[in-house]
mmCIF file of C-alpha atoms in Angstrom:
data_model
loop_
_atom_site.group_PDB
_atom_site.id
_atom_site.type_symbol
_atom_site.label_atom_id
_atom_site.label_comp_id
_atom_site.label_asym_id
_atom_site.label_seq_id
_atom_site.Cartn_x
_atom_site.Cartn_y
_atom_site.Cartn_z
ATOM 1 C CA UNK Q 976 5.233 -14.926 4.503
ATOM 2 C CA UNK Q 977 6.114 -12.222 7.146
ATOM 3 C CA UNK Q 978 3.061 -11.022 8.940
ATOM 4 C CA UNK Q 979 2.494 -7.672 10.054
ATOM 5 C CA UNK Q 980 -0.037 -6.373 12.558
ATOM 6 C CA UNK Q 981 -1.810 -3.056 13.166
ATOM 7 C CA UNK Q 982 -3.629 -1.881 16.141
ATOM 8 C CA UNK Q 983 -6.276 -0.774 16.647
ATOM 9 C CA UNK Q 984 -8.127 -1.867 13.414
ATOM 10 C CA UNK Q 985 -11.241 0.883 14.095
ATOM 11 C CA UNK Q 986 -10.944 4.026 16.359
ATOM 12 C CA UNK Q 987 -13.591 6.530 16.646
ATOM 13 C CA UNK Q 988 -12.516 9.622 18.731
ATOM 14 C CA UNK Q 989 -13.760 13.380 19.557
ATOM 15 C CA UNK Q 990 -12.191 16.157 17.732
ATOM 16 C CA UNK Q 991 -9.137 17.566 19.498
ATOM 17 C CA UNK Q 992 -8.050 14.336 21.232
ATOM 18 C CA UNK Q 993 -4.452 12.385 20.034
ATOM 19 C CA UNK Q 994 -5.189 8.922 18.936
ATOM 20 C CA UNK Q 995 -1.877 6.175 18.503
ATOM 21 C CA UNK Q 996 -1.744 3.480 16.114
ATOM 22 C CA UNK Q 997 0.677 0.625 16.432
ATOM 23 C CA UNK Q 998 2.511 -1.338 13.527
ATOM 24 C CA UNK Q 999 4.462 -4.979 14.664
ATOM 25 C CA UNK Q 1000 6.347 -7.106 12.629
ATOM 26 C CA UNK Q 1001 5.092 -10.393 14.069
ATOM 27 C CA UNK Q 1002 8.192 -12.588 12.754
ATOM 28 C CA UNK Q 1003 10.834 -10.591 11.365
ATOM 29 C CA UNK Q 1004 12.639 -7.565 12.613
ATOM 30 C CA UNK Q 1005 11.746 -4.662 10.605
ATOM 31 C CA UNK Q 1006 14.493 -2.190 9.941
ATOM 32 C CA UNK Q 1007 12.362 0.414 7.833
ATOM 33 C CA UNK Q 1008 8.395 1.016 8.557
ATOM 34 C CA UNK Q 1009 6.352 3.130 6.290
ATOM 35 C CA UNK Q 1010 2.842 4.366 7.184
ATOM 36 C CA UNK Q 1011 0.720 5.497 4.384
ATOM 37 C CA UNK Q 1012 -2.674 6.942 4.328
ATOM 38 C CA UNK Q 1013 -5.934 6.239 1.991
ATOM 39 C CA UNK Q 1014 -8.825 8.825 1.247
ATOM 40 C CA UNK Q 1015 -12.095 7.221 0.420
ATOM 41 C CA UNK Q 1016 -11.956 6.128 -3.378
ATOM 42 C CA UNK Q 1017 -8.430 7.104 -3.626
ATOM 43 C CA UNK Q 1018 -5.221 5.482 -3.894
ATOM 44 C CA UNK Q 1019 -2.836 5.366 -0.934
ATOM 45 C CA UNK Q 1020 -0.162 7.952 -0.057
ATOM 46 C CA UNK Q 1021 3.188 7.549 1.765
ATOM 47 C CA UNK Q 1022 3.138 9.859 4.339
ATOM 48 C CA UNK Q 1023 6.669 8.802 6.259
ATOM 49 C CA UNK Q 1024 9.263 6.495 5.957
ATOM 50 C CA UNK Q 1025 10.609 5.451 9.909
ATOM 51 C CA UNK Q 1026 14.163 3.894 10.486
ATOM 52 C CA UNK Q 1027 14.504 1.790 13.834
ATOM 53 C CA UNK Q 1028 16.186 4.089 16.519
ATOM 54 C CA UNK Q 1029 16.228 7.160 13.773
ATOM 55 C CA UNK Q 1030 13.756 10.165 13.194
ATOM 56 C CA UNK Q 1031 11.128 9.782 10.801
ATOM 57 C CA UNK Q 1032 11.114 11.363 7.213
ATOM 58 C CA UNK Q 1033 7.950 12.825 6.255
ATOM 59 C CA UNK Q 1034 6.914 13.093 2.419
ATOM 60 C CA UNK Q 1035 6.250 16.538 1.292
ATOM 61 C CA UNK Q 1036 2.957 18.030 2.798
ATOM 62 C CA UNK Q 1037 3.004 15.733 5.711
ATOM 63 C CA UNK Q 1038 3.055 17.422 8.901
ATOM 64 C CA UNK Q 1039 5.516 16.118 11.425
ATOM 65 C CA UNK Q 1040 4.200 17.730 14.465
ATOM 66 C CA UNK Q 1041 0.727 16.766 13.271
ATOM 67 C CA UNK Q 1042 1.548 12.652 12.766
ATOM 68 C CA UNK Q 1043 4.232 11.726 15.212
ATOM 69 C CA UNK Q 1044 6.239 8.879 13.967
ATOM 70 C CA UNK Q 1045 8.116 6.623 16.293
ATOM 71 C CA UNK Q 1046 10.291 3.635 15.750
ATOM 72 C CA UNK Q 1047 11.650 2.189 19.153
ATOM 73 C CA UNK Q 1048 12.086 -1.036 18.724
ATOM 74 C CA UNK Q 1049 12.946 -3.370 15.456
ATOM 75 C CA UNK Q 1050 9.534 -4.888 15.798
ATOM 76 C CA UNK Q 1051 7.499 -2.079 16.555
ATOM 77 C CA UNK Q 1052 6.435 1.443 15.112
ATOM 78 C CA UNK Q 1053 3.568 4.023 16.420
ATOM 79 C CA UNK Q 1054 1.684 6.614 14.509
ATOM 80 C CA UNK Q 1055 0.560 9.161 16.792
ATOM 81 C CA UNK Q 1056 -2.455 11.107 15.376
ATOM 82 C CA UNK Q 1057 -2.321 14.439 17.841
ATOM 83 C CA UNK Q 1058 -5.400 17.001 18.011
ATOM 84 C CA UNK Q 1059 -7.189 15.371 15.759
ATOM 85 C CA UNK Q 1060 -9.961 16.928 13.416
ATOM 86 C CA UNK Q 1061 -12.244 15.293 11.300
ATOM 87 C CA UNK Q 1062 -10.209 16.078 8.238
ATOM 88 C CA UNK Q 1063 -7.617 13.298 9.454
ATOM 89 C CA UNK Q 1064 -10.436 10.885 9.295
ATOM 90 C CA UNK Q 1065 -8.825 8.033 6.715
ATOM 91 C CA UNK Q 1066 -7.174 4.496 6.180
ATOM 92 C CA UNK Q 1067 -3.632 4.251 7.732
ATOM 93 C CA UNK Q 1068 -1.928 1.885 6.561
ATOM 94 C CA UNK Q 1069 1.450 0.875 7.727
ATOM 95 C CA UNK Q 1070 4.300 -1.562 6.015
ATOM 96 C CA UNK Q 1071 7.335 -2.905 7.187
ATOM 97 C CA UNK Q 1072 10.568 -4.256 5.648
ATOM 98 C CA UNK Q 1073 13.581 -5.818 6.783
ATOM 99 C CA UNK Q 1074 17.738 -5.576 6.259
ATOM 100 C CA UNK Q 1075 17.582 -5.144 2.519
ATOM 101 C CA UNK Q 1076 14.399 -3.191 2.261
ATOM 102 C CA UNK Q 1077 13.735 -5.153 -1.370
ATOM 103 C CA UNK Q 1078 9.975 -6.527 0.232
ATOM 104 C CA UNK Q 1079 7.972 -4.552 2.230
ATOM 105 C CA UNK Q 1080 4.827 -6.352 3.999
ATOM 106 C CA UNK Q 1081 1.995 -4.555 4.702
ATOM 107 C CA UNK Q 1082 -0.452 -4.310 7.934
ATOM 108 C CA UNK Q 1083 -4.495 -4.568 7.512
ATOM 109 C CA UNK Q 1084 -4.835 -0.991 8.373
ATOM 110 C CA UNK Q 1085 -6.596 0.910 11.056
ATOM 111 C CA UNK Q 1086 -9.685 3.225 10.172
ATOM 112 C CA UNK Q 1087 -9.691 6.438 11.746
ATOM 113 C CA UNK Q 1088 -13.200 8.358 12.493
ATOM 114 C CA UNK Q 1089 -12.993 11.860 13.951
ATOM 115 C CA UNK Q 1090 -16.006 13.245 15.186
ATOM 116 C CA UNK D 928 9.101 12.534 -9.695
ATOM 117 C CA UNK D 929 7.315 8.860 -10.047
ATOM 118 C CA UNK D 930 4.102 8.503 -11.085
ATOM 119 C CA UNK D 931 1.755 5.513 -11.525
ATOM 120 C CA UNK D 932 -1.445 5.484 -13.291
ATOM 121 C CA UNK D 933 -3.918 2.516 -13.623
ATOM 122 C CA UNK D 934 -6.437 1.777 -16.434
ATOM 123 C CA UNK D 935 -9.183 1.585 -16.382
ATOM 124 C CA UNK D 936 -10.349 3.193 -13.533
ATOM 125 C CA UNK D 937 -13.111 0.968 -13.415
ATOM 126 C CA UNK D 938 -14.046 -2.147 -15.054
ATOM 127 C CA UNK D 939 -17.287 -4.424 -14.817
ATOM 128 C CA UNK D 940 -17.294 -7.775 -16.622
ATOM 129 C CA UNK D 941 -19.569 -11.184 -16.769
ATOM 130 C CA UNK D 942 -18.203 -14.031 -15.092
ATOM 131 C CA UNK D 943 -15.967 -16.433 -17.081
ATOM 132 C CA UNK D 944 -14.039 -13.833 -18.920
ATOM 133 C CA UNK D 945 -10.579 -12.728 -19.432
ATOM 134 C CA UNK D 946 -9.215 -9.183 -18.460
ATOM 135 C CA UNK D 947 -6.484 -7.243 -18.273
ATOM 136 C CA UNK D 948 -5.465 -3.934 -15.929
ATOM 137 C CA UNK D 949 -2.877 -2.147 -16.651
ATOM 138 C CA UNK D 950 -0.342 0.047 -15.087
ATOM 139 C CA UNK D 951 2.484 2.482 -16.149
ATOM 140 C CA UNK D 952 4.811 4.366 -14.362
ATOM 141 C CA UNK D 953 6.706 7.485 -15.555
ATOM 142 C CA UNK D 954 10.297 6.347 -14.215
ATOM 143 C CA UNK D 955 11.729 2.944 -15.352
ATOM 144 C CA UNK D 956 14.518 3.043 -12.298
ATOM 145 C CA UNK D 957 12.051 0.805 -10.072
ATOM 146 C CA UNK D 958 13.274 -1.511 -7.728
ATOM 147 C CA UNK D 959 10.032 -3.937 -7.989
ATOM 148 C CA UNK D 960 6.585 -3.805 -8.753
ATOM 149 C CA UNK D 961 3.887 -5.374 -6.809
ATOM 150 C CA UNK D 962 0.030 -5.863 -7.548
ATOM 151 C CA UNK D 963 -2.600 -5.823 -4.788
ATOM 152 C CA UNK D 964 -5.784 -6.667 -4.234
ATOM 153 C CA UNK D 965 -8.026 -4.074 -1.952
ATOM 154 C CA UNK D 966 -10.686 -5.281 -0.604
ATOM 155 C CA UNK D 967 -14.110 -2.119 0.392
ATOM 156 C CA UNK D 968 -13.158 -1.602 3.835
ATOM 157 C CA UNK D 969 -10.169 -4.173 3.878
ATOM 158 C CA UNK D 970 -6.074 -3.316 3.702
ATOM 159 C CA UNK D 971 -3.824 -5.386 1.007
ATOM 160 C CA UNK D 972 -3.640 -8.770 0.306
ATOM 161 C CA UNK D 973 0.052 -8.799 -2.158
ATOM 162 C CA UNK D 974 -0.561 -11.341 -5.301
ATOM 163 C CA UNK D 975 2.317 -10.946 -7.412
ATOM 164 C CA UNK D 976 5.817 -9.213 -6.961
ATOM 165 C CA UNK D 977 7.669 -8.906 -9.836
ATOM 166 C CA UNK D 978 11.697 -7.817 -9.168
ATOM 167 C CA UNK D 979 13.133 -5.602 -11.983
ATOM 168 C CA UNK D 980 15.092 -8.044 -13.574
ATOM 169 C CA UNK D 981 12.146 -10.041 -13.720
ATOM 170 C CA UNK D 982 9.831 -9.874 -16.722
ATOM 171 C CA UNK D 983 6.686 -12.030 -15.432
ATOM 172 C CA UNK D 984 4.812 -13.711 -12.800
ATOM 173 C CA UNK D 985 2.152 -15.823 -12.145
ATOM 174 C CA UNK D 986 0.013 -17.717 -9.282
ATOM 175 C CA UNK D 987 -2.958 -19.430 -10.346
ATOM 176 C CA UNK D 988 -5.155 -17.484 -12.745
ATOM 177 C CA UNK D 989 -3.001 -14.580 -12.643
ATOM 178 C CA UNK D 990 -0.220 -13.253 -14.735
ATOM 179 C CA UNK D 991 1.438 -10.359 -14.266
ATOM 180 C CA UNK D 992 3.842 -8.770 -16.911
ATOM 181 C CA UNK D 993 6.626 -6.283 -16.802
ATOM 182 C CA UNK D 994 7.493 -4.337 -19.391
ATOM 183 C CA UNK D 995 10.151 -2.021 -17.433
ATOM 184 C CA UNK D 996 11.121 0.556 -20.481
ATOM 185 C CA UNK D 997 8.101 1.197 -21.821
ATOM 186 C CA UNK D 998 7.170 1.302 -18.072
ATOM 187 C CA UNK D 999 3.952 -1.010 -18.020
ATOM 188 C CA UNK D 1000 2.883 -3.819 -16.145
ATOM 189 C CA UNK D 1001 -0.124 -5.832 -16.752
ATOM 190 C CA UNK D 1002 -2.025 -8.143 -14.583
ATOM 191 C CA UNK D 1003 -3.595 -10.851 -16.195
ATOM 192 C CA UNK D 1004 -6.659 -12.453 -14.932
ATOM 193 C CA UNK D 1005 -8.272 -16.073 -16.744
ATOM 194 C CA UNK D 1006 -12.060 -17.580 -16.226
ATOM 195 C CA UNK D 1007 -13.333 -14.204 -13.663
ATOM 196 C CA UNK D 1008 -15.162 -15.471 -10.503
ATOM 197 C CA UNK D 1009 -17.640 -12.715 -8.606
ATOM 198 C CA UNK D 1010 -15.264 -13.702 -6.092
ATOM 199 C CA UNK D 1011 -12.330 -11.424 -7.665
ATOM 200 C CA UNK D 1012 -14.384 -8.765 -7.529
ATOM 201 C CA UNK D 1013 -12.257 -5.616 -6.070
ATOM 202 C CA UNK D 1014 -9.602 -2.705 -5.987
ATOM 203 C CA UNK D 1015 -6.466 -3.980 -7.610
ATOM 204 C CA UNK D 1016 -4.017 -1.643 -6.803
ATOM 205 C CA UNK D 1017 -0.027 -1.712 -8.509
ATOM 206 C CA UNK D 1018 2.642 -0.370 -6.715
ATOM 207 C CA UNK D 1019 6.384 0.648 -8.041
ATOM 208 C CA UNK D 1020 9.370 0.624 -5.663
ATOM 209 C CA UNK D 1021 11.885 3.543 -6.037
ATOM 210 C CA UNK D 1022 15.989 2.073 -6.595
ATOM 211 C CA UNK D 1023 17.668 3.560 -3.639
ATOM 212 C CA UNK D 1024 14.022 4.672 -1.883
ATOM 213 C CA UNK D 1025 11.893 1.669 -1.749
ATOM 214 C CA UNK D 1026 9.400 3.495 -0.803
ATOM 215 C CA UNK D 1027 6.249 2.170 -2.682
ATOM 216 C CA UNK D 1028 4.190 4.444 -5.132
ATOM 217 C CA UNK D 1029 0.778 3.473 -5.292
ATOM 218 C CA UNK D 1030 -1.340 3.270 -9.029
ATOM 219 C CA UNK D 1031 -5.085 4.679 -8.653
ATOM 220 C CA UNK D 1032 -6.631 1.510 -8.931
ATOM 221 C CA UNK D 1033 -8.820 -0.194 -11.096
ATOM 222 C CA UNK D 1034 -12.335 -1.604 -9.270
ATOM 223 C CA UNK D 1035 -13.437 -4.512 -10.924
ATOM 224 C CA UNK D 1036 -16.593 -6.048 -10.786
ATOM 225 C CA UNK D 1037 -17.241 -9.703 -11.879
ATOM 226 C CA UNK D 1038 -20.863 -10.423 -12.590
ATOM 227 C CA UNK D 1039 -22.495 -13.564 -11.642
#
């Protein structure tokens, strides 16, 4: 199956710094990226939905200035966590999907610590 | 507005046994549904994807059943190892979205 890669998988950073995460589809060219977020203990929640070349749409509640989305490249999309506060500490999790969108694989997550 | 609940939230059995989660979702215009296993710490490892049209699937000792007007899905699990011990989580895909709404989870516990 189509593999998808996130980077970093841990990041621990001071409050107030900005903090980038990186999706990659590996083997197929991902025309629609989707980063989601997980509490502790709770279930995940789409935060965005990224289109190659396109701006991001952001899910109700999501701020846009807060999680900068961008999708350069077919195989590549970055979550950009800026001033970050210990309240953004969480689970992001991104997927990606290809042409027809109908399977969307998903990346092993990167886990976020804000001090 | 979808939404996708999972019971029961928790569930602790003795190895050997045979268990079902469940999952139902409040809008039957889904594109797919797709079970996951969570591991503490871990992202998602996919085991079954079942397109609409589709009414089951199954890999190895699991089964997973659609049921899309009544909006339900079960997955099925046979003979429990400690080793399936985790969060399953189901997810429904939107028609014209795809975006993926996630289920609460269930976190299972197999007992030695």
């Amino acid at each position: 199956g189509a593999v998808v890669s996130q980077h970093p998988s841990w990041v621990i950073c001071k409050s107030g710094t900005s903090v980038k995460i990186e999706c990659r589809s590996l083997d197929f060219q991902a025309t629609t990226m989707f980063w989601y977020r997980q509490f502790p203990k709770q279930s995940l929640m789409l935060m965005a939905t990224s289109n190659e070349g396109s701006k991001a749409t952001y899910e109700q509640g999501v701020e846009k200035d807060k999680f900068l989305i961008n999708h350069a490249s077919l195989t590549l999309s970055t979550l950009t966590v800026t001033s970050a506060h210990p309240e953004d500490s969480s689970f992001y999790i991104c997927s990606a999907a290809g042409d027809y969108q109908e399977t969307q694989y998903f990346g092993p997550g990167t886990r976020l610590l804000v001090l | 507005k979808q939404e996708v609940t999972q019971i029961p939230a928790a569930l602790s059995v003795p190895e050997g046994e045979n268990l079902v989660l469940n999952c139902s979702f409040t809008d039957s215009a889904i594109y797919n549904l797709q079970w996951f296993r969570q591991d503490p710490g871990k992202g998602l490892t996919s085991l079954l994807l079942i397109q609409s049209s589709q009414r089951e699937q199954t890999s190895g000792r699991l089964n997973a059943s659609l049921d899309k007007s009544s909006g339900r899905s079960t997955l099925y699990i046979a003979a429990s190892q400690p080793g399936d011990s985790a969060t399953y989580l189901c997810a429904v895909s939107s028609s014209g979205t795809y975006k993926y709404i996630f289920g609460t989870g269930t976190r299972l516990k197999v007992l030695a």
